[in-house]
């Protein structure tokens, strides 16, 4: 079907800001209702209930933490599955959920729009095993940034990580803002991305994790650039809470962070096959009508910092980027205004940086 996705495309230079403003306005509109729900809800177990969005066929680190028994004061309540980071942090900002996660650049924009939120722990990134890339079909005349002027790129959502990375790659390739504005983004669900590229509906497409692996197995595609080619091993996304929730329920947030940090560390130091087996058990036991097809493609936690400790540069990079692009006032924020490692045991002195999930020294498993 010839390029039927184009009506859903937006120009690259405009989309990220609009997405963030939409989230910010939504947060303002429901501020009163969210504020009334800031006191943590206590479940029958006597623990605080944290509502959250999941991901179909996958296990999030909070879900892993709950299954491993790492929470003492927290229990999770799944309310549905998220289609992406912007939706997840919008839900958290408006009080539909209690925490959400997204790309740090989107979180900086959300903060700039006036939403009182704070990042508390990293939850995904890129390393040599787990990363995303941008691909053309073999033989495509597109081999460098300038070749993309007037062309299209398929991404899973607008205003998120892919958009920032694309713009950074184009900028490093010497394109002007006006030229970058001529590169068109098309929203393509990840499950359809490979097919859309091979059928010629887009010129380039973003692929990651299982979808990237399957496409590479079939062959016939060529990588233009990847997340790791731009930033190396890097954590890209964090979980956020509303500031008022943190202020009213500090013990709940502290327990969430320590438990999630330990779950991340467990995944970092545990043999891959054992992690996959645990994920399979969790998915099969939670009764959401899913399958476990994605589990065999899990390769690593994708976060190199022990326990998901947030590094300043992982926030500062996107603040600087937005200032450079004219989308954020200089000195509007510092990284400390946006994130904290206060509750992470691998940052606050509770555990040594080389400790395992129980605080004991451990060697990282292959």
Short mmCIF file of C-alpha atoms in Angstrom, two decimals:
data_model
loop_
_atom_site.label_atom_id
_atom_site.label_comp_id
_atom_site.label_asym_id
_atom_site.label_seq_id
_atom_site.Cartn_x
_atom_site.Cartn_y
_atom_site.Cartn_z
CA UNK A 1 0.00 0.00 0.00
CA UNK A 2 1.77 3.15 -1.25
CA UNK A 3 2.83 5.52 1.50
CA UNK A 4 -0.56 5.61 3.24
CA UNK A 5 1.14 6.44 6.53
CA UNK A 6 2.25 9.91 5.42
CA UNK A 7 -0.85 11.78 6.71
CA UNK A 8 0.32 10.84 10.21
CA UNK A 9 3.77 12.32 9.70
CA UNK A 10 4.98 15.60 11.17
CA UNK A 11 8.03 17.65 10.47
CA UNK A 12 10.98 16.71 12.63
CA UNK A 13 11.67 20.10 14.14
CA UNK A 14 8.18 20.55 15.53
CA UNK A 15 6.98 17.30 17.02
CA UNK A 16 8.89 16.91 20.29
CA UNK A 17 7.87 20.26 21.69
CA UNK A 18 4.21 19.73 20.83
CA UNK A 19 4.19 16.36 22.53
CA UNK A 20 5.64 17.83 25.71
CA UNK A 21 3.26 20.79 25.72
CA UNK A 22 0.32 18.42 25.35
CA UNK A 23 1.47 16.48 28.38
CA UNK A 24 1.99 19.67 30.36
CA UNK A 25 -1.44 21.05 29.54
CA UNK A 26 -3.06 17.76 30.48
CA UNK A 27 -1.23 17.86 33.79
CA UNK A 28 -2.55 21.33 34.52
CA UNK A 29 -6.12 20.41 33.60
CA UNK A 30 -6.23 17.53 36.07
CA UNK A 31 -4.01 19.01 38.77
CA UNK A 32 -6.80 19.30 41.28
CA UNK A 33 -8.01 15.72 40.88
CA UNK A 34 -4.45 14.40 41.00
CA UNK A 35 -3.65 16.36 44.14
CA UNK A 36 -6.59 14.84 45.95
CA UNK A 37 -5.11 11.39 45.30
CA UNK A 38 -1.56 12.09 46.43
CA UNK A 39 -1.89 10.17 49.69
CA UNK A 40 -0.78 6.61 49.00
CA UNK A 41 -3.61 4.07 48.81
CA UNK A 42 -3.07 1.14 51.17
CA UNK A 43 -4.09 -2.30 49.94
CA UNK A 44 -5.39 -5.29 51.85
CA UNK A 45 -1.80 -6.40 52.41
CA UNK A 46 -1.13 -3.21 54.36
CA UNK A 47 1.29 -2.04 51.68
CA UNK A 48 1.03 1.10 49.55
CA UNK A 49 -0.47 0.43 46.12
CA UNK A 50 1.40 1.90 43.15
CA UNK A 51 -0.58 2.00 39.92
CA UNK A 52 1.45 1.62 36.74
CA UNK A 53 1.42 0.82 33.02
CA UNK A 54 3.06 -2.37 31.83
CA UNK A 55 4.34 -3.59 28.48
CA UNK A 56 2.80 -6.47 26.54
CA UNK A 57 4.87 -9.64 26.64
CA UNK A 58 7.66 -8.04 28.63
CA UNK A 59 8.64 -7.72 32.28
CA UNK A 60 9.43 -4.30 33.71
CA UNK A 61 11.97 -3.90 36.48
CA UNK A 62 9.29 -2.96 39.05
CA UNK A 63 7.43 -6.15 38.14
CA UNK A 64 10.66 -8.10 38.55
CA UNK A 65 11.28 -6.42 41.92
CA UNK A 66 7.81 -7.42 43.12
CA UNK A 67 8.32 -11.01 41.99
CA UNK A 68 11.73 -11.20 43.69
CA UNK A 69 10.25 -9.91 46.94
CA UNK A 70 12.39 -6.77 47.05
CA UNK A 71 9.60 -4.39 48.09
CA UNK A 72 8.75 -4.03 51.76
CA UNK A 73 6.11 -1.28 51.71
CA UNK A 74 4.96 -1.39 48.07
CA UNK A 75 2.62 -3.51 46.00
CA UNK A 76 1.95 -2.91 42.32
CA UNK A 77 -1.39 -2.52 40.55
CA UNK A 78 -1.29 -2.96 36.79
CA UNK A 79 -3.81 -0.65 35.09
CA UNK A 80 -2.97 -1.40 31.45
CA UNK A 81 -0.19 -1.36 28.92
CA UNK A 82 1.58 1.73 27.66
CA UNK A 83 2.16 2.45 23.97
CA UNK A 84 5.29 4.46 24.73
CA UNK A 85 7.14 6.83 27.02
CA UNK A 86 5.11 10.00 26.30
CA UNK A 87 1.89 8.20 27.23
CA UNK A 88 3.49 6.70 30.33
CA UNK A 89 4.73 9.99 31.77
CA UNK A 90 1.51 11.76 30.84
CA UNK A 91 -0.40 9.19 32.86
CA UNK A 92 1.93 9.71 35.82
CA UNK A 93 1.87 13.50 35.54
CA UNK A 94 -1.92 13.60 35.49
CA UNK A 95 -2.43 11.11 38.31
CA UNK A 96 -3.81 8.25 36.21
CA UNK A 97 -0.85 6.22 37.46
CA UNK A 98 1.60 6.77 40.30
CA UNK A 99 4.82 6.45 38.34
CA UNK A 100 5.81 6.34 34.69
CA UNK A 101 8.89 6.14 32.56
CA UNK A 102 10.21 7.75 29.40
CA UNK A 103 13.21 9.04 27.53
CA UNK A 104 15.04 11.70 29.55
CA UNK A 105 14.73 14.33 26.84
CA UNK A 106 10.95 14.01 27.00
CA UNK A 107 11.11 14.26 30.79
CA UNK A 108 13.12 17.48 30.60
CA UNK A 109 10.46 18.88 28.27
CA UNK A 110 7.71 17.75 30.61
CA UNK A 111 9.43 19.54 33.48
CA UNK A 112 9.82 22.66 31.33
CA UNK A 113 6.09 22.62 30.55
CA UNK A 114 5.38 23.14 34.25
CA UNK A 115 4.74 19.61 35.47
CA UNK A 116 6.18 19.09 38.98
CA UNK A 117 7.90 15.72 38.52
CA UNK A 118 11.23 14.16 39.48
CA UNK A 119 13.22 11.29 37.97
CA UNK A 120 14.24 8.73 40.58
CA UNK A 121 15.95 5.82 38.78
CA UNK A 122 17.14 4.80 35.30
CA UNK A 123 15.31 1.87 33.76
CA UNK A 124 16.58 1.45 30.19
CA UNK A 125 19.54 2.32 28.03
CA UNK A 126 21.92 0.96 25.42
CA UNK A 127 24.95 -1.26 25.70
CA UNK A 128 26.87 -3.51 23.34
CA UNK A 129 24.14 -6.18 23.58
CA UNK A 130 20.93 -4.15 23.75
CA UNK A 131 20.51 -1.09 21.57
CA UNK A 132 18.44 0.44 18.81
CA UNK A 133 19.48 1.32 15.28
CA UNK A 134 18.19 3.03 12.14
CA UNK A 135 18.14 1.03 8.93
CA UNK A 136 17.72 1.27 5.16
CA UNK A 137 17.23 -1.56 2.70
CA UNK A 138 20.41 -2.91 1.12
CA UNK A 139 21.37 -0.91 -1.95
CA UNK A 140 19.58 2.21 -0.81
CA UNK A 141 21.20 5.47 -2.01
CA UNK A 142 20.87 6.77 1.56
CA UNK A 143 24.27 6.36 3.18
CA UNK A 144 24.85 9.64 5.06
CA UNK A 145 22.81 12.33 6.86
CA UNK A 146 22.46 14.67 3.87
CA UNK A 147 20.82 11.90 1.85
CA UNK A 148 17.81 12.10 4.17
CA UNK A 149 16.74 15.61 3.15
CA UNK A 150 13.26 15.20 1.70
CA UNK A 151 13.08 11.57 2.83
CA UNK A 152 11.08 9.80 5.56
CA UNK A 153 11.97 7.87 8.72
CA UNK A 154 9.65 5.49 10.54
CA UNK A 155 9.60 5.82 14.35
CA UNK A 156 7.47 4.20 17.03
CA UNK A 157 6.22 7.47 18.52
CA UNK A 158 6.67 11.21 18.13
CA UNK A 159 8.45 13.45 20.62
CA UNK A 160 10.53 10.68 22.14
CA UNK A 161 14.03 9.24 22.03
CA UNK A 162 14.15 8.31 18.34
CA UNK A 163 13.38 11.86 17.33
CA UNK A 164 16.14 13.31 19.46
CA UNK A 165 18.68 10.78 18.18
CA UNK A 166 17.75 11.34 14.55
CA UNK A 167 18.10 15.07 14.91
CA UNK A 168 21.45 14.67 16.67
CA UNK A 169 22.79 12.42 13.89
CA UNK A 170 21.62 14.84 11.21
CA UNK A 171 23.12 17.79 13.08
CA UNK A 172 26.46 16.02 13.48
CA UNK A 173 26.32 15.38 9.74
CA UNK A 174 26.33 19.11 9.06
CA UNK A 175 22.67 19.67 8.22
CA UNK A 176 21.13 23.04 9.03
CA UNK A 177 17.91 23.41 10.99
CA UNK A 178 16.07 24.17 7.75
CA UNK A 179 17.42 21.02 6.12
CA UNK A 180 16.57 18.91 9.15
CA UNK A 181 13.05 20.30 8.98
CA UNK A 182 12.72 18.62 5.58
CA UNK A 183 13.18 15.16 7.06
CA UNK A 184 9.79 13.63 7.69
CA UNK A 185 8.86 11.34 10.57
CA UNK A 186 6.18 8.70 10.15
CA UNK A 187 4.65 6.89 13.12
CA UNK A 188 5.02 3.15 12.59
CA UNK A 189 4.18 0.54 15.25
CA UNK A 190 7.34 -1.48 16.03
CA UNK A 191 5.66 -4.72 14.98
CA UNK A 192 5.15 -3.29 11.46
CA UNK A 193 8.40 -1.34 11.14
CA UNK A 194 10.41 -3.92 9.21
CA UNK A 195 7.61 -4.58 6.74
CA UNK A 196 7.02 -0.87 6.16
CA UNK A 197 10.70 -0.40 5.35
CA UNK A 198 10.91 -3.39 3.01
CA UNK A 199 7.75 -2.28 1.16
CA UNK A 200 9.22 1.17 0.58
CA UNK A 201 6.63 3.10 2.57
CA UNK A 202 9.48 4.84 4.41
CA UNK A 203 13.11 5.35 3.47
CA UNK A 204 14.58 4.57 6.90
CA UNK A 205 13.13 2.93 9.98
CA UNK A 206 14.11 2.65 13.63
CA UNK A 207 14.43 -0.90 14.95
CA UNK A 208 15.39 -2.17 18.39
CA UNK A 209 15.52 -5.27 20.54
CA UNK A 210 13.56 -8.24 19.17
CA UNK A 211 12.34 -6.41 16.05
CA UNK A 212 15.90 -5.47 15.13
CA UNK A 213 17.18 -8.99 15.77
CA UNK A 214 14.50 -10.61 13.63
CA UNK A 215 15.06 -8.13 10.78
CA UNK A 216 18.81 -8.71 10.84
CA UNK A 217 18.26 -12.48 10.78
CA UNK A 218 16.26 -12.10 7.57
CA UNK A 219 18.94 -9.88 6.03
CA UNK A 220 18.60 -7.31 3.30
CA UNK A 221 18.91 -4.23 5.53
CA UNK A 222 21.81 -1.92 6.32
CA UNK A 223 22.41 0.11 9.47
CA UNK A 224 22.87 3.86 9.06
CA UNK A 225 23.63 4.56 12.72
CA UNK A 226 22.79 3.30 16.19
CA UNK A 227 22.28 4.63 19.69
CA UNK A 228 25.69 3.34 20.72
CA UNK A 229 27.40 4.96 17.73
CA UNK A 230 26.19 8.33 19.03
CA UNK A 231 26.59 8.01 22.80
CA UNK A 232 28.17 4.63 23.55
CA UNK A 233 26.89 2.83 26.66
CA UNK A 234 24.28 5.24 27.97
CA UNK A 235 21.09 5.20 30.04
CA UNK A 236 18.30 6.96 28.20
CA UNK A 237 15.18 6.72 30.34
CA UNK A 238 14.07 7.17 33.94
CA UNK A 239 11.02 6.57 36.10
CA UNK A 240 9.30 9.68 37.44
CA UNK A 241 6.97 10.50 40.33
CA UNK A 242 4.92 13.63 40.91
CA UNK A 243 6.69 15.86 43.42
CA UNK A 244 3.68 16.11 45.70
CA UNK A 245 3.41 12.32 45.83
CA UNK A 246 7.06 12.13 46.83
CA UNK A 247 6.57 14.77 49.52
CA UNK A 248 3.55 13.02 51.04
CA UNK A 249 4.82 9.46 50.68
CA UNK A 250 8.63 9.52 50.99
CA UNK A 251 8.82 6.01 52.48
CA UNK A 252 6.83 4.59 49.58
CA UNK A 253 9.07 6.20 46.98
CA UNK A 254 12.18 5.14 48.88
CA UNK A 255 10.98 1.53 48.95
CA UNK A 256 10.09 1.61 45.26
CA UNK A 257 13.53 2.90 44.31
CA UNK A 258 15.53 0.52 46.49
CA UNK A 259 13.51 -2.49 45.33
CA UNK A 260 13.68 -1.52 41.67
CA UNK A 261 17.41 -0.80 41.95
CA UNK A 262 18.00 -4.25 43.41
CA UNK A 263 15.92 -5.86 40.63
CA UNK A 264 17.99 -4.05 38.01
CA UNK A 265 21.15 -5.22 39.73
CA UNK A 266 19.79 -8.77 39.83
CA UNK A 267 19.28 -8.65 36.06
CA UNK A 268 22.75 -7.18 35.60
CA UNK A 269 24.58 -9.94 37.50
CA UNK A 270 22.40 -13.00 36.85
CA UNK A 271 23.05 -15.38 33.93
CA UNK A 272 20.92 -14.53 30.91
CA UNK A 273 19.14 -17.89 30.80
CA UNK A 274 18.12 -17.54 34.44
CA UNK A 275 16.72 -14.08 33.79
CA UNK A 276 14.76 -15.36 30.80
CA UNK A 277 13.37 -18.24 32.85
CA UNK A 278 12.22 -15.84 35.56
CA UNK A 279 10.59 -13.55 32.99
CA UNK A 280 8.78 -16.49 31.44
CA UNK A 281 7.42 -17.53 34.84
CA UNK A 282 6.23 -13.99 35.59
CA UNK A 283 4.46 -13.55 32.24
CA UNK A 284 2.79 -16.95 32.36
CA UNK A 285 1.62 -16.37 35.91
CA UNK A 286 0.04 -12.94 35.65
CA UNK A 287 -2.93 -13.86 33.47
CA UNK A 288 -2.93 -11.09 30.88
CA UNK A 289 -3.40 -13.29 27.82
CA UNK A 290 0.16 -12.74 26.61
CA UNK A 291 2.76 -15.00 25.09
CA UNK A 292 6.46 -15.25 25.90
CA UNK A 293 7.76 -14.88 22.33
CA UNK A 294 9.88 -11.84 23.22
CA UNK A 295 11.66 -13.39 26.19
CA UNK A 296 14.30 -15.39 24.24
CA UNK A 297 15.49 -12.10 22.72
CA UNK A 298 16.31 -10.53 26.10
CA UNK A 299 20.09 -10.03 26.17
CA UNK A 300 20.94 -7.61 28.97
CA UNK A 301 19.55 -5.08 31.40
CA UNK A 302 20.81 -2.41 28.92
CA UNK A 303 21.83 -0.22 31.87
CA UNK A 304 25.52 -0.23 32.76
CA UNK A 305 25.33 1.75 36.02
CA UNK A 306 24.80 -0.62 38.98
CA UNK A 307 21.17 -0.54 40.10
CA UNK A 308 20.10 2.14 37.64
CA UNK A 309 21.91 5.03 39.31
CA UNK A 310 21.30 8.16 37.24
CA UNK A 311 24.40 9.92 35.92
CA UNK A 312 24.29 13.71 35.62
CA UNK A 313 25.31 13.61 31.96
CA UNK A 314 22.26 11.47 31.15
CA UNK A 315 20.10 14.48 32.01
CA UNK A 316 22.52 17.29 31.17
CA UNK A 317 22.98 15.99 27.60
CA UNK A 318 19.33 16.64 26.79
CA UNK A 319 19.12 19.95 28.64
CA UNK A 320 22.08 21.18 26.59
CA UNK A 321 20.57 19.73 23.43
CA UNK A 322 17.27 21.54 23.95
CA UNK A 323 19.03 24.82 24.73
CA UNK A 324 21.12 24.46 21.58
CA UNK A 325 18.00 23.80 19.51
CA UNK A 326 16.27 26.87 20.94
CA UNK A 327 13.55 24.85 22.65
CA UNK A 328 14.65 25.59 26.22
CA UNK A 329 15.92 28.77 27.83
CA UNK A 330 19.55 28.69 28.90
CA UNK A 331 19.97 28.14 32.66
CA UNK A 332 16.27 27.31 33.01
CA UNK A 333 17.17 24.02 34.68
CA UNK A 334 20.16 22.20 36.02
CA UNK A 335 20.19 18.38 36.13
CA UNK A 336 19.71 18.53 39.92
CA UNK A 337 16.31 20.13 39.33
CA UNK A 338 15.15 17.07 37.44
CA UNK A 339 16.58 13.94 39.06
CA UNK A 340 17.70 12.48 42.38
CA UNK A 341 19.64 9.38 43.43
CA UNK A 342 18.75 9.96 47.07
CA UNK A 343 16.92 6.66 47.52
CA UNK A 344 19.09 4.42 45.36
CA UNK A 345 21.14 2.08 47.60
CA UNK A 346 23.94 1.99 45.02
CA UNK A 347 24.30 5.78 45.23
CA UNK A 348 23.52 6.68 48.85
CA UNK A 349 26.10 4.45 50.51
CA UNK A 350 23.79 1.59 51.49
CA UNK A 351 25.48 -0.80 49.05
CA UNK A 352 28.90 -0.75 47.43
CA UNK A 353 28.81 -0.10 43.70
CA UNK A 354 30.02 -3.63 42.98
CA UNK A 355 27.48 -5.25 45.31
CA UNK A 356 24.75 -7.60 44.19
CA UNK A 357 21.02 -7.24 44.90
CA UNK A 358 21.50 -8.25 48.53
CA UNK A 359 24.44 -5.98 49.21
CA UNK A 360 27.11 -8.66 48.99
CA UNK A 361 30.03 -8.43 46.52
CA UNK A 362 29.27 -10.26 43.30
CA UNK A 363 30.79 -10.94 39.93
CA UNK A 364 28.81 -9.95 36.85
CA UNK A 365 27.49 -13.03 35.08
CA UNK A 366 28.08 -13.60 31.34
#
